[in-house]
Short mmCIF file of C-alpha atoms and ligand atoms in Angstrom, two decimals:
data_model
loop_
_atom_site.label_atom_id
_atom_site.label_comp_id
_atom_site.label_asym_id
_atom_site.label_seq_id
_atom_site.Cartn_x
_atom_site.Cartn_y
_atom_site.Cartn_z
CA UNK A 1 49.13 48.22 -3.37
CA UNK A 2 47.74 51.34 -1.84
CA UNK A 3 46.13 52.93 -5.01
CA UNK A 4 45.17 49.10 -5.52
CA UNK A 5 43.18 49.82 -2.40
CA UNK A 6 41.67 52.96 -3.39
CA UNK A 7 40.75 51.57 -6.70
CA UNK A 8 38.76 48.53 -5.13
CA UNK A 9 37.08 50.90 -2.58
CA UNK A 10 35.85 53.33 -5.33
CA UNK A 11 33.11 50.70 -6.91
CA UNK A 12 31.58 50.68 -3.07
CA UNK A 13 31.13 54.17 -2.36
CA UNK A 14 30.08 54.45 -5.61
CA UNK A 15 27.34 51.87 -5.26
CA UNK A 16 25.66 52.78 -2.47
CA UNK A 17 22.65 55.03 -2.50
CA UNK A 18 22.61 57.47 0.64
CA UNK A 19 21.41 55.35 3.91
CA UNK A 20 18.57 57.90 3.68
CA UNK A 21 17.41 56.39 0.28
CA UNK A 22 17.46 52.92 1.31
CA UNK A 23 13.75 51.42 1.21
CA UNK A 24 12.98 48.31 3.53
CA UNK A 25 12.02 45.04 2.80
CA UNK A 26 9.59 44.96 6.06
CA UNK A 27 8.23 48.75 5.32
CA UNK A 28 7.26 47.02 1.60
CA UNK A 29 5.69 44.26 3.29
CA UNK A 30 3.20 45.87 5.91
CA UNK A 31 1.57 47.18 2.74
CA UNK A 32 1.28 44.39 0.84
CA UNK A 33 0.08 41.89 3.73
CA UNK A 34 -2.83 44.56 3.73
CA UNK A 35 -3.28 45.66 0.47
CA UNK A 36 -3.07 41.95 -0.40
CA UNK A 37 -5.50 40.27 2.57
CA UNK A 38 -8.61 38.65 2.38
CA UNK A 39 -10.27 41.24 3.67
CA UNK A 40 -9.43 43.68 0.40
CA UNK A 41 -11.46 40.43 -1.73
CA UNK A 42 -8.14 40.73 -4.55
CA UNK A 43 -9.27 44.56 -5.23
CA UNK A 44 -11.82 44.74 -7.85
CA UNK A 45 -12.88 47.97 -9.23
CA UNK A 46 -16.13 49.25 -8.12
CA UNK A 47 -16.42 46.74 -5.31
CA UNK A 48 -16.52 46.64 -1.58
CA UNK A 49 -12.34 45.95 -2.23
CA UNK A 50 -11.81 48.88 -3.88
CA UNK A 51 -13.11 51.33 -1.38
CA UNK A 52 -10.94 49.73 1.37
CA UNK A 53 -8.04 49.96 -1.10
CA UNK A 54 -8.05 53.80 -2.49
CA UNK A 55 -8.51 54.90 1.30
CA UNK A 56 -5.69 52.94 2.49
CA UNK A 57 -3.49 54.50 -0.46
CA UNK A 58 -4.85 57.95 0.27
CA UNK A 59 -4.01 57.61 4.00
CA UNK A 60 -0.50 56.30 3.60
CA UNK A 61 0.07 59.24 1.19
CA UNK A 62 -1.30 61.55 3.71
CA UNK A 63 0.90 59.79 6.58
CA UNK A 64 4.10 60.04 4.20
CA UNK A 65 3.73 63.77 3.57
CA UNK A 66 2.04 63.73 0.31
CA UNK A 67 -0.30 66.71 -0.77
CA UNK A 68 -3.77 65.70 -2.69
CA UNK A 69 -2.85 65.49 -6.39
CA UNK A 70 -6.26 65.11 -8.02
CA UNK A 71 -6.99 69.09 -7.71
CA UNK A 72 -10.77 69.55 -6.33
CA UNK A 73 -11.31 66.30 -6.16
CA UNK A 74 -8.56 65.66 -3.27
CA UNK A 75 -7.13 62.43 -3.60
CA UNK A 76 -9.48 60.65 -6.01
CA UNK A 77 -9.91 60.98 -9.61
CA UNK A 78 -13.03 59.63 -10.80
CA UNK A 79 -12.77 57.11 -13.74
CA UNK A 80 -16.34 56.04 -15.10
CA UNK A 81 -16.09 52.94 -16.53
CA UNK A 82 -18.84 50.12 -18.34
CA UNK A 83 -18.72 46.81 -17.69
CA UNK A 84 -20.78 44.58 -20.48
CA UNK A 85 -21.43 40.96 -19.86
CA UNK A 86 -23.07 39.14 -22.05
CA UNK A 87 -26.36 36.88 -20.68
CA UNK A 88 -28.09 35.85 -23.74
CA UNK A 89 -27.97 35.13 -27.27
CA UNK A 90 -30.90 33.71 -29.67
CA UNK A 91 -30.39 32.94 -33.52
CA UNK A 92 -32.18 31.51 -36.31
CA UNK A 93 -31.39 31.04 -39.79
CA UNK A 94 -33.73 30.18 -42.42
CA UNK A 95 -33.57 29.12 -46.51
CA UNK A 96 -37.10 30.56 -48.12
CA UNK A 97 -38.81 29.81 -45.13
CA UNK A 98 -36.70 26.38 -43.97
CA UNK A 99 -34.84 26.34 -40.41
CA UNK A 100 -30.95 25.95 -40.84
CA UNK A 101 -29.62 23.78 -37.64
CA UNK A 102 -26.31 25.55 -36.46
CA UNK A 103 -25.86 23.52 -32.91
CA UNK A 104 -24.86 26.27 -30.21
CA UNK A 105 -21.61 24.90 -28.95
CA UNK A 106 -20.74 26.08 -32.91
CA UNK A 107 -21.76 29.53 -32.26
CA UNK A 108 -21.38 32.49 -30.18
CA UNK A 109 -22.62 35.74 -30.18
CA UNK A 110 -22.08 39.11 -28.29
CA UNK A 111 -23.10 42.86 -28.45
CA UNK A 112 -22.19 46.09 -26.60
CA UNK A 113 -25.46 47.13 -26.54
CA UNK A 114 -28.11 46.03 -23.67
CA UNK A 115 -30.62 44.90 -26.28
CA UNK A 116 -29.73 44.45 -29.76
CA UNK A 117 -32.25 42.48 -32.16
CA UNK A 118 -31.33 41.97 -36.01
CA UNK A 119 -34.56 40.58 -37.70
CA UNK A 120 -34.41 38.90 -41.25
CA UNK A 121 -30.74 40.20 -41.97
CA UNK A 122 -29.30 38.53 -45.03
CA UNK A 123 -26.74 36.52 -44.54
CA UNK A 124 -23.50 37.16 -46.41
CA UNK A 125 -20.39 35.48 -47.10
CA UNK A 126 -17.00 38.57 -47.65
CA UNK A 127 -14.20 36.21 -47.69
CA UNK A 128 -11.58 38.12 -45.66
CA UNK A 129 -13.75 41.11 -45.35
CA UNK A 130 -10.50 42.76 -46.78
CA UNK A 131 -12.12 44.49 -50.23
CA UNK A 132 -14.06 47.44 -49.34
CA UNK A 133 -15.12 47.59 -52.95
CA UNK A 134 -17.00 44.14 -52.84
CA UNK A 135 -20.17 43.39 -51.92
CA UNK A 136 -21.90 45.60 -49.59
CA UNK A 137 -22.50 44.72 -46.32
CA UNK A 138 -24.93 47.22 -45.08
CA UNK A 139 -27.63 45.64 -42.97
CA UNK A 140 -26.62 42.37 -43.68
CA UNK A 141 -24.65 39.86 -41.43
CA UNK A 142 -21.79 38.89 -43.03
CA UNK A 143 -19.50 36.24 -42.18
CA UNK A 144 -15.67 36.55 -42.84
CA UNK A 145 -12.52 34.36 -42.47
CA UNK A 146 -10.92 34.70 -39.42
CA UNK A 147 -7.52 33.90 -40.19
CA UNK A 148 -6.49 35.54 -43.36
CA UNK A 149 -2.78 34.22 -45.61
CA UNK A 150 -1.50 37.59 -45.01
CA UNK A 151 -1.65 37.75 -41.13
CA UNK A 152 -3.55 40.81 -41.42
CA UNK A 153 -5.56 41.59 -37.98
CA UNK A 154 -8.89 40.02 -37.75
CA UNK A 155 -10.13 43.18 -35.42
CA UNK A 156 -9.09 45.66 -38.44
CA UNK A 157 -11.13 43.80 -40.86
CA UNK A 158 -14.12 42.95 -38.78
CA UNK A 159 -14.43 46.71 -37.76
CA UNK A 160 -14.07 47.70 -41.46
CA UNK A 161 -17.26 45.47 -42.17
CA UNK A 162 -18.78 47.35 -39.31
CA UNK A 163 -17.98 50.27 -40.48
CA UNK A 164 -19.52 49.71 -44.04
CA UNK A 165 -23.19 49.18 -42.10
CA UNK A 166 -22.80 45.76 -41.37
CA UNK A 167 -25.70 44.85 -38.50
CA UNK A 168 -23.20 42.02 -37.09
CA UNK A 169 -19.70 40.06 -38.31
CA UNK A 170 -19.48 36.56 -37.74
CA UNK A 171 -15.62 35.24 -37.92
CA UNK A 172 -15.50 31.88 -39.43
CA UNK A 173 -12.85 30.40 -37.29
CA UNK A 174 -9.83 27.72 -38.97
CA UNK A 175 -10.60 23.19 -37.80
CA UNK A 176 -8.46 23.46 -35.39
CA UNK A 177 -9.21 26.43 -33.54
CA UNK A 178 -9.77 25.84 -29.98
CA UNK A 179 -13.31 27.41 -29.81
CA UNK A 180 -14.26 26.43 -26.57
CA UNK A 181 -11.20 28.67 -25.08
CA UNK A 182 -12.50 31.45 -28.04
CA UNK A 183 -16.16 31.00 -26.76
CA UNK A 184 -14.78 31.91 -22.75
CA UNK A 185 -13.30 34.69 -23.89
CA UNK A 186 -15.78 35.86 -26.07
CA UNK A 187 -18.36 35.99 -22.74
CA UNK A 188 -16.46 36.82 -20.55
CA UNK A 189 -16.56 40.63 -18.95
CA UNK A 190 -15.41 43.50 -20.81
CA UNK A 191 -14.75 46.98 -19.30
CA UNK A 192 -14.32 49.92 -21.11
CA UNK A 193 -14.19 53.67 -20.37
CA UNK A 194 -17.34 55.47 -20.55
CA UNK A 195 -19.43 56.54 -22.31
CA UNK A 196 -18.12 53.37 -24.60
CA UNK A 197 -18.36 53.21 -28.15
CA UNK A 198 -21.11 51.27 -29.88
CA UNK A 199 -19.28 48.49 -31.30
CA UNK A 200 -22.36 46.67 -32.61
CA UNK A 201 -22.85 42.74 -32.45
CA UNK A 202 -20.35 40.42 -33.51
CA UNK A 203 -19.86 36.56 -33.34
CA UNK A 204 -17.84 33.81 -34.20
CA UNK A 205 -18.35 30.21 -35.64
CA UNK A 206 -16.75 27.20 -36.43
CA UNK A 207 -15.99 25.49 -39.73
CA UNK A 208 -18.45 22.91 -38.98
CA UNK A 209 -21.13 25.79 -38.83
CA UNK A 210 -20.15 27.76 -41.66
CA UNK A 211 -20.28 24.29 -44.22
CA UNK A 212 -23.69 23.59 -42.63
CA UNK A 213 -24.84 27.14 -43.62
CA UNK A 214 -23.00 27.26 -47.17
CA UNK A 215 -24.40 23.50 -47.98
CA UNK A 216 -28.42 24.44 -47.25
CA UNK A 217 -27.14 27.68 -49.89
CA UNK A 218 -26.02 25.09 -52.09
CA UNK A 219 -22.50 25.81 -52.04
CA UNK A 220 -19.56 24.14 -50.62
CA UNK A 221 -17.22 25.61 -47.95
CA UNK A 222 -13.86 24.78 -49.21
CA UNK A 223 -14.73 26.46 -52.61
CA UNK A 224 -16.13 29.43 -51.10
CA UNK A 225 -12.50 29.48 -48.82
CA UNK A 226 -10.89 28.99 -52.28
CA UNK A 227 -12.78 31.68 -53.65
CA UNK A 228 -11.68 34.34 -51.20
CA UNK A 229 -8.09 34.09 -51.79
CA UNK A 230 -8.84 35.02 -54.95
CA UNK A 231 -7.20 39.13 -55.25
CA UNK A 232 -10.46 41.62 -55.02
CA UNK A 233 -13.03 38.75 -54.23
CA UNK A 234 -15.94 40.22 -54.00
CA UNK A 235 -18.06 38.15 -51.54
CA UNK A 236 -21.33 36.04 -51.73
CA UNK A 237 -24.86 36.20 -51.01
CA UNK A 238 -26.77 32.91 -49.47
CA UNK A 239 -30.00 33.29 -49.94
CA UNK A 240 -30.26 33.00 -45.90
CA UNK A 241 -32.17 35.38 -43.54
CA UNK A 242 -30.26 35.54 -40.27
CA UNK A 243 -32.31 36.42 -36.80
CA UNK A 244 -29.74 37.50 -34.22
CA UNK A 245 -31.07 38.46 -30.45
CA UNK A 246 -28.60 39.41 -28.01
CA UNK A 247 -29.02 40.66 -24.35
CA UNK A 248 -25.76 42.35 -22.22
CA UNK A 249 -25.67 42.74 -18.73
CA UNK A 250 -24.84 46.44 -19.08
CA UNK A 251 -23.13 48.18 -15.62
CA UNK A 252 -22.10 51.62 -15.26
CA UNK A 253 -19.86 52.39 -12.37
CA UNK A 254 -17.33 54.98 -11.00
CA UNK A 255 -13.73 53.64 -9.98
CA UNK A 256 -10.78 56.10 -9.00
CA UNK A 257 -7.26 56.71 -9.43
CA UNK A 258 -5.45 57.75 -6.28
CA UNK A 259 -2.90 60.70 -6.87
CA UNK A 260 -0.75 61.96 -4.64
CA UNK A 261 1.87 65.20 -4.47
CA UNK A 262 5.42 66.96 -3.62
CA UNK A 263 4.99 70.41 -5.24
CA UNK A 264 8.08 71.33 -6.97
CA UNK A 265 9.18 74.75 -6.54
CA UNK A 266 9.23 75.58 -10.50
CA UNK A 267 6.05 75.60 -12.08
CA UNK A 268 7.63 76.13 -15.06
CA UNK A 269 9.74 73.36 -15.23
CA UNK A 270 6.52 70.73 -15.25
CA UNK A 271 6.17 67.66 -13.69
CA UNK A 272 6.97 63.67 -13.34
CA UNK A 273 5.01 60.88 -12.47
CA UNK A 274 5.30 57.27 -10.48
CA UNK A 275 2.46 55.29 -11.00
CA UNK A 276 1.39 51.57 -10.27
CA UNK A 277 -1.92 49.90 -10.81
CA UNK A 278 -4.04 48.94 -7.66
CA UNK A 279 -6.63 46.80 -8.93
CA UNK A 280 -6.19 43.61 -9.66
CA UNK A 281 -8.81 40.49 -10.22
CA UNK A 282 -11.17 40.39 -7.07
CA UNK A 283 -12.85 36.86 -7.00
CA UNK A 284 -11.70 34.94 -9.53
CA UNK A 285 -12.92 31.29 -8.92
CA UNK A 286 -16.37 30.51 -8.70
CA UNK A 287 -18.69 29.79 -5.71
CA UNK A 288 -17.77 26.89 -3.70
CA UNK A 289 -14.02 27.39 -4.87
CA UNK A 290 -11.65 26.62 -1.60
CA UNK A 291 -10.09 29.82 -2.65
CA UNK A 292 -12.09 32.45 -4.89
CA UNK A 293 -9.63 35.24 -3.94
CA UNK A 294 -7.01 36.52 -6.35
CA UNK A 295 -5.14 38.47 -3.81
CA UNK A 296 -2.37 39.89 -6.31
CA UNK A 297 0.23 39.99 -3.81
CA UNK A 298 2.84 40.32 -6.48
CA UNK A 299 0.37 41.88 -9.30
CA UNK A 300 0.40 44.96 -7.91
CA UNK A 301 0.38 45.42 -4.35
CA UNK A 302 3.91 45.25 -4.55
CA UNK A 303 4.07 48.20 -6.92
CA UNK A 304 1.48 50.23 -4.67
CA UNK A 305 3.63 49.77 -1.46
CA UNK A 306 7.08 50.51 -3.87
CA UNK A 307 4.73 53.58 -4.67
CA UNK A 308 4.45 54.21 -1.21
CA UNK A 309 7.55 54.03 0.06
CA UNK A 310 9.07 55.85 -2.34
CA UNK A 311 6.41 58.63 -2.01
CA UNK A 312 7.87 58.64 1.65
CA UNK A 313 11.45 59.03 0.84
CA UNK A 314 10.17 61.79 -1.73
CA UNK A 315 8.10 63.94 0.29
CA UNK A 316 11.13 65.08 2.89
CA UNK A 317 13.88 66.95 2.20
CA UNK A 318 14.97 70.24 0.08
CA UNK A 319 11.71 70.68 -2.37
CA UNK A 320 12.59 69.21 -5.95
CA UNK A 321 12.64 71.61 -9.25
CA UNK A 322 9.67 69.81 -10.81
CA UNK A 323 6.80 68.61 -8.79
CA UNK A 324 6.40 64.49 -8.40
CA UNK A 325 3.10 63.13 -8.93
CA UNK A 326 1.98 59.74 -7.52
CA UNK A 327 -0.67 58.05 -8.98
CA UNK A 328 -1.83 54.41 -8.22
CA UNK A 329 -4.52 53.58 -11.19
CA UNK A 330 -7.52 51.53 -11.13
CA UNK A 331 -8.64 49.12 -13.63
CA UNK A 332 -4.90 48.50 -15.27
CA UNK A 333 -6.12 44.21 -15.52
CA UNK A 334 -9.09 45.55 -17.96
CA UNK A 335 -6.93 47.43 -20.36
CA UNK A 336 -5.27 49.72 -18.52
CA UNK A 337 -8.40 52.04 -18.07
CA UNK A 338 -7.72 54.06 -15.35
CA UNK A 339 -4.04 55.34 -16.97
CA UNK A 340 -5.91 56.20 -20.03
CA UNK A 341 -8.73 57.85 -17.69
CA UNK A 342 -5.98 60.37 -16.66
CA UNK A 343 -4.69 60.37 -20.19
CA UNK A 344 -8.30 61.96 -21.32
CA UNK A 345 -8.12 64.08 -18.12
CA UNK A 346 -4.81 64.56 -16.98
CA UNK A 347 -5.26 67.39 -14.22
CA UNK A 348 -2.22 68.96 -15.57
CA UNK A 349 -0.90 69.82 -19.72
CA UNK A 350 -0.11 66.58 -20.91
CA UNK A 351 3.12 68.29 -22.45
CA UNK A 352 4.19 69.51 -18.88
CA UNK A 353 5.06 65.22 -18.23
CA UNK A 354 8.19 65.09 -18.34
CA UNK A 355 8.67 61.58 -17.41
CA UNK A 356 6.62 58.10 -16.04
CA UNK A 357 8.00 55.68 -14.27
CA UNK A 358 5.61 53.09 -13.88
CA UNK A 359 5.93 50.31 -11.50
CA UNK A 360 4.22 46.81 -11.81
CA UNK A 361 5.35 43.32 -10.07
CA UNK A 362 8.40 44.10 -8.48
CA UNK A 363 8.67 41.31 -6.01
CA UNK A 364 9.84 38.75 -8.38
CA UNK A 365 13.50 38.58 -8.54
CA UNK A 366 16.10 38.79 -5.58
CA UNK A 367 18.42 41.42 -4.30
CA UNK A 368 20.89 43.11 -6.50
CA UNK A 369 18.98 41.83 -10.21
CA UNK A 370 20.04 43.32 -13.48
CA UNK A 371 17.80 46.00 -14.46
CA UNK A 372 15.46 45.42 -17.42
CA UNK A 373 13.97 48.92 -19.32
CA UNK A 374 10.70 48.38 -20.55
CA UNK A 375 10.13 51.37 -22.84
CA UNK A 376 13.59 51.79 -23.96
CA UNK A 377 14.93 54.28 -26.26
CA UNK A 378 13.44 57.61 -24.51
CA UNK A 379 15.32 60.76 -23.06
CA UNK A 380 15.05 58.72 -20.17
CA UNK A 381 17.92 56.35 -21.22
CA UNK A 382 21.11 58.41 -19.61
CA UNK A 383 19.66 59.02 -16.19
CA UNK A 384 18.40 55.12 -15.87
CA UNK A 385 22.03 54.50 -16.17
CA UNK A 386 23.63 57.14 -13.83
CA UNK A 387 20.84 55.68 -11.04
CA UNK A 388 21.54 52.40 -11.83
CA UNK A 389 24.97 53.20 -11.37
CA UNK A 390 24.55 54.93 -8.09
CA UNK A 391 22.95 52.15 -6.32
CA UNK A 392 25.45 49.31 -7.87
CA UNK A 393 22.97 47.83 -10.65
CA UNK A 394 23.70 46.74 -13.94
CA UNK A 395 21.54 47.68 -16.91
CA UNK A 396 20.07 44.74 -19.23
CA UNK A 397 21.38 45.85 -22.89
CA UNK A 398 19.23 43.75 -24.63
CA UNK A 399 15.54 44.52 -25.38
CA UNK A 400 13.74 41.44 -24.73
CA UNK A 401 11.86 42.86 -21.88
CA UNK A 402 10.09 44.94 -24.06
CA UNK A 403 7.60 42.18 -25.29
CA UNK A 404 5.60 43.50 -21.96
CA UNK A 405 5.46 47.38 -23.52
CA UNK A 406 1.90 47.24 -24.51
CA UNK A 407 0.75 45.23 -21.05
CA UNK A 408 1.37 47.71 -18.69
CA UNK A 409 0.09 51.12 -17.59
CA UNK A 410 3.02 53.08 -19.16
CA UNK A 411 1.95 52.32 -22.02
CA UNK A 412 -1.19 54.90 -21.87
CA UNK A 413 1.56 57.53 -21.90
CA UNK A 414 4.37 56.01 -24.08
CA UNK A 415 2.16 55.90 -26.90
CA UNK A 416 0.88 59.58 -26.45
CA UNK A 417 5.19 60.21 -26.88
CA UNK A 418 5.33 60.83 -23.06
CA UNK A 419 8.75 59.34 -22.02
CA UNK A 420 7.42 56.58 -19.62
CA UNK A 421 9.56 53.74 -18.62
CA UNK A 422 8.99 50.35 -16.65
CA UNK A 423 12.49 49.33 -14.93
CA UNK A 424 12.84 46.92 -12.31
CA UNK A 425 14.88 43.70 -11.71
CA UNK A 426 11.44 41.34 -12.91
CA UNK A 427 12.03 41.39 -16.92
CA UNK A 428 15.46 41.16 -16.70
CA UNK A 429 15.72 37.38 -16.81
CA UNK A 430 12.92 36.23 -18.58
CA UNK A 431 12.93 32.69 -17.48
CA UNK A 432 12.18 33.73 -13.97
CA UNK A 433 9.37 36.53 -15.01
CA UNK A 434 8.02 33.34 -17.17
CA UNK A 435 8.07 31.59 -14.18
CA UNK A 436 6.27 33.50 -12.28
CA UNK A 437 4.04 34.27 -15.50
CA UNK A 438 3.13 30.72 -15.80
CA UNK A 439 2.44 29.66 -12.64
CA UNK A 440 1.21 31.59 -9.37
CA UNK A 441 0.19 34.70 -12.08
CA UNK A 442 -3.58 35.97 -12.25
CA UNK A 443 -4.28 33.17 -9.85
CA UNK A 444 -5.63 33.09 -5.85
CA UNK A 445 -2.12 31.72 -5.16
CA UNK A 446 -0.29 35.19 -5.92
CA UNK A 447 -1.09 35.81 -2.12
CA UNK A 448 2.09 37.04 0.21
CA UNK A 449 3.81 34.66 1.73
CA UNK A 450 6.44 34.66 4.69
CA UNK A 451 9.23 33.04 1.83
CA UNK A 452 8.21 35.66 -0.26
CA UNK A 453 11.29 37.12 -1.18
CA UNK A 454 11.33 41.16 -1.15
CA UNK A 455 14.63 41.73 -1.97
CA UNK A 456 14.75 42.76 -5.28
CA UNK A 457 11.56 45.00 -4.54
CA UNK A 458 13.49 47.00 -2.02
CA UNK A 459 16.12 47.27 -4.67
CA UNK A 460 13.94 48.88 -6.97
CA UNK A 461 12.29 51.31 -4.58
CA UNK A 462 15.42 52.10 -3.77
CA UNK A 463 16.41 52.46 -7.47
CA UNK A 464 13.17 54.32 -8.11
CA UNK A 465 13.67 56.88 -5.22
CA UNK A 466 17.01 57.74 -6.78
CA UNK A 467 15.97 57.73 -10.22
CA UNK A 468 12.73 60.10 -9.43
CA UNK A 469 15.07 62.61 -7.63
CA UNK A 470 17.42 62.66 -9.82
CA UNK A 471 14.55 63.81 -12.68
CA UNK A 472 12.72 65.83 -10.88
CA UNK A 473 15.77 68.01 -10.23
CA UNK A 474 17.31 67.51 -14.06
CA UNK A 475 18.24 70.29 -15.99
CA UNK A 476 17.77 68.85 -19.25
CA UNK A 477 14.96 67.13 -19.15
CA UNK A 478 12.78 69.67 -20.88
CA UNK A 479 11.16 73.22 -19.37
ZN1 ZN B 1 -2.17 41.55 -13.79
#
């Protein structure tokens, strides 16, 4: 009975990180029930929001004994970023000399520069756009088949046609395409990292459009969609002169990533990261809305104040071997720009990285969850399972969490082969991330609550303080 006794006391002493590791629910939740507020207008780079925001970061890593970790700059690295949106779009097509009628719900048109005007293009039909032999686009407006039998991308061949001189692509888009959704999207804001390439006009219409066009050129649609799937079709001429004039609402503007230090006490031995996005939507309904703000209590203040907190249990204590950077990134909801910001100008050898653990909506499931690995496969792999094993987690074996790889900020470094790694109890059961996905998600109802639960985010604070320790200090982890 006695060894019995020993043997069922093991898994608990075991499965307990040190007291001193032990992040709070209620520290986690003074940061969010600012970070998420009114006040902070849901945190939109380049806005009133985001100044509030990367000085209440930078103060709570000054409070918890952080060092400035964006060299001259202190605690801010600037990211410059462009924000097109389009405002207007004019067209016109004409048959020797007759106006075509292509109704405007039909159509839509866009262009990353602030003025473009195409006058008296001819108006070409490529099929798939797929045969870089056929005929050639340059200065013409050619119109291509969205969806293609192969599946291949419809971005790859568009920016092929581009590529070949094309002055604009149209994508003829299949019946029953929902082109209203297509035409939102289409003009809706899109951020990029400055300066921004040039990536001409483009626009998309819909089968009804495309068989008005083809029938003033005499030809039918359906053959012409025939035609293409035809191997090395070579595309068509119509005999129409296209008129395109587009205006974009172009905005340059300066955001920041917030980065934080503990100096490790071998330069040598390089450096890891935390990192977790603090932007999120700002105001997301329109004027008049009873609620315009998207708050993004879950998407991400909880992953700035798990940042936070475990910058605080980081910063005290014997110094580590490798210094531990903290970085909370702007502009993560636009394409992860501020994470690929640092990746262009990382403040420190990209190869001295050794690891990134990357933290984004952590208050989703309860105490004591599973652990899902986003990023599996890396170096990275052994110690997630010794920490997980110190504070009395399992490890999810399967992979399904890694659907989310390319959607969040670790991604900027996994795909420049720096081991980076999203773990966390969220994307471990997939019906309740789904939940969460589907309903309250990218809305003004992600907003803390007093029921909402931040168990399982103190979990994986905990988890990450243990995890971050235990890689800054690693022997064999590189340098
Ligand atoms: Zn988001």
């Amino acid at each position: 009975m006695k060894s019995l006794c020993i043997a069922a006391l093991l898994p608990l002493i075991v499965a307990n990180a040190a007291p001193a590791d032990i992040v709070s629910e209620a520290d986690l939740r003074g940061h969010i029930a600012v970070l998420a507020s009114d006040a902070f207008e849901g945190r939109a780079p380049g806005t009133e929001g985001e100044t509030k925001t990367i000085h209440y970061i930078a103060d709570q890593f000054a409070r918890v004994g952080l060092s400035q970790g964006s060299g001259t700059q202190g605690w801010f690295q600037p990211v410059k970023l462009i924000e097109r949106t389009p405002r207007t779009a004019g067209y016109s097509f004409t048959r020797q000399g007759k106006p075509i009628a292509v109704d405007a719900s039909n159509f839509v048109l866009r262009a990353s520069a602030a003025r473009t005007e195409i006058e008296k293009a001819p108006l070409i039909f490529l099929g798939y756009g797929n045969n870089s032999k056929g005929l050639d686009p340059a200065g013409a407006v050619a119109m291509i088949l969205q969806e293609a039998p192969d599946g291949s991308d419809y971005r790859v061949r568009r920016n092929a046609v581009l590529r070949r001189g094309a002055k604009a692509v149209i994508g003829i888009v299949a019946a029953d395409f929902d082109f209203d959704a297509l035409e939102r999207t289409m003009l809706a804001p899109v951020t990029v990292l400055a300066p921004g390439v040039d990536s001409g006009a483009e626009g998309m219409m819909t089968l009804e459009a495309a068989s008005a066009l083809a029938f003033e050129a005499g030809k039918d649609v359906s053959a012409l969609i025939e035609d293409a799937a035809q191997p090395g079709y070579a595309g068509v001429a119509l005999g129409i002169q296209a008129d395109l004039k587009i205006g974009t609402d172009v905005r340059a503007f300066e955001s920041h990533n917030v980065i934080g230090k503990v100096a490790g006490r071998d330069p040598k031995a390089g450096a890891i990261m935390l990192t977790a996005h603090w932007d999120h939507l700002g105001l997301c309904r329109e004027e008049g809305a009873a609620d315009r703000i998207c708050n993004g209590a879950i998407d991400n203040a909880s992953g700035v104040a798990l940042l936070i907190e475990t910058a605080r249990h980081l910063a005290h204590g014997p110094k580590p071997r490798r210094s531990i950077y903290f970085m909370a990134t702007t502009a993560e909801e636009r394409g992860l720009l501020g994470a690929l910001g640092f990746i262009a100008d990382p403040l420190l050898p990209r190869a001295d990285i050794r690891a990134v653990l990357n933290a984004d909506t952590v208050a989703v499931a309860g105490k004591g969850a599973t652990i899902a690995v986003i990023g599996k496969g890396t170096v990275l792999d052994p110690f997630i399972a010794r920490a997980a094993a110190v504070v009395g987690r399992k490890v999810d074996p399967d992979g399904d969490a890694d659907i989310m790889v390319q959607r969040q900020d670790g991604w900027a470094f996994a795909r420049e082969k720096i081991p980076a790694v999203m773990i966390g109890g969220t994307f471990s059961d997939m019906a309740l991330a789904q939940k969460y996905l589907q309903s309250t998600y990218h809305g003004p109802d992600d907003a803390l609550t007093d029921t909402l639960d931040l168990g399982g985010a103190a979990d994986d604070a905990t988890l990450h303080v243990v995890l971050a320790r235990m890689l800054a200090n690693a022997a064999d982890l590189g340098g």
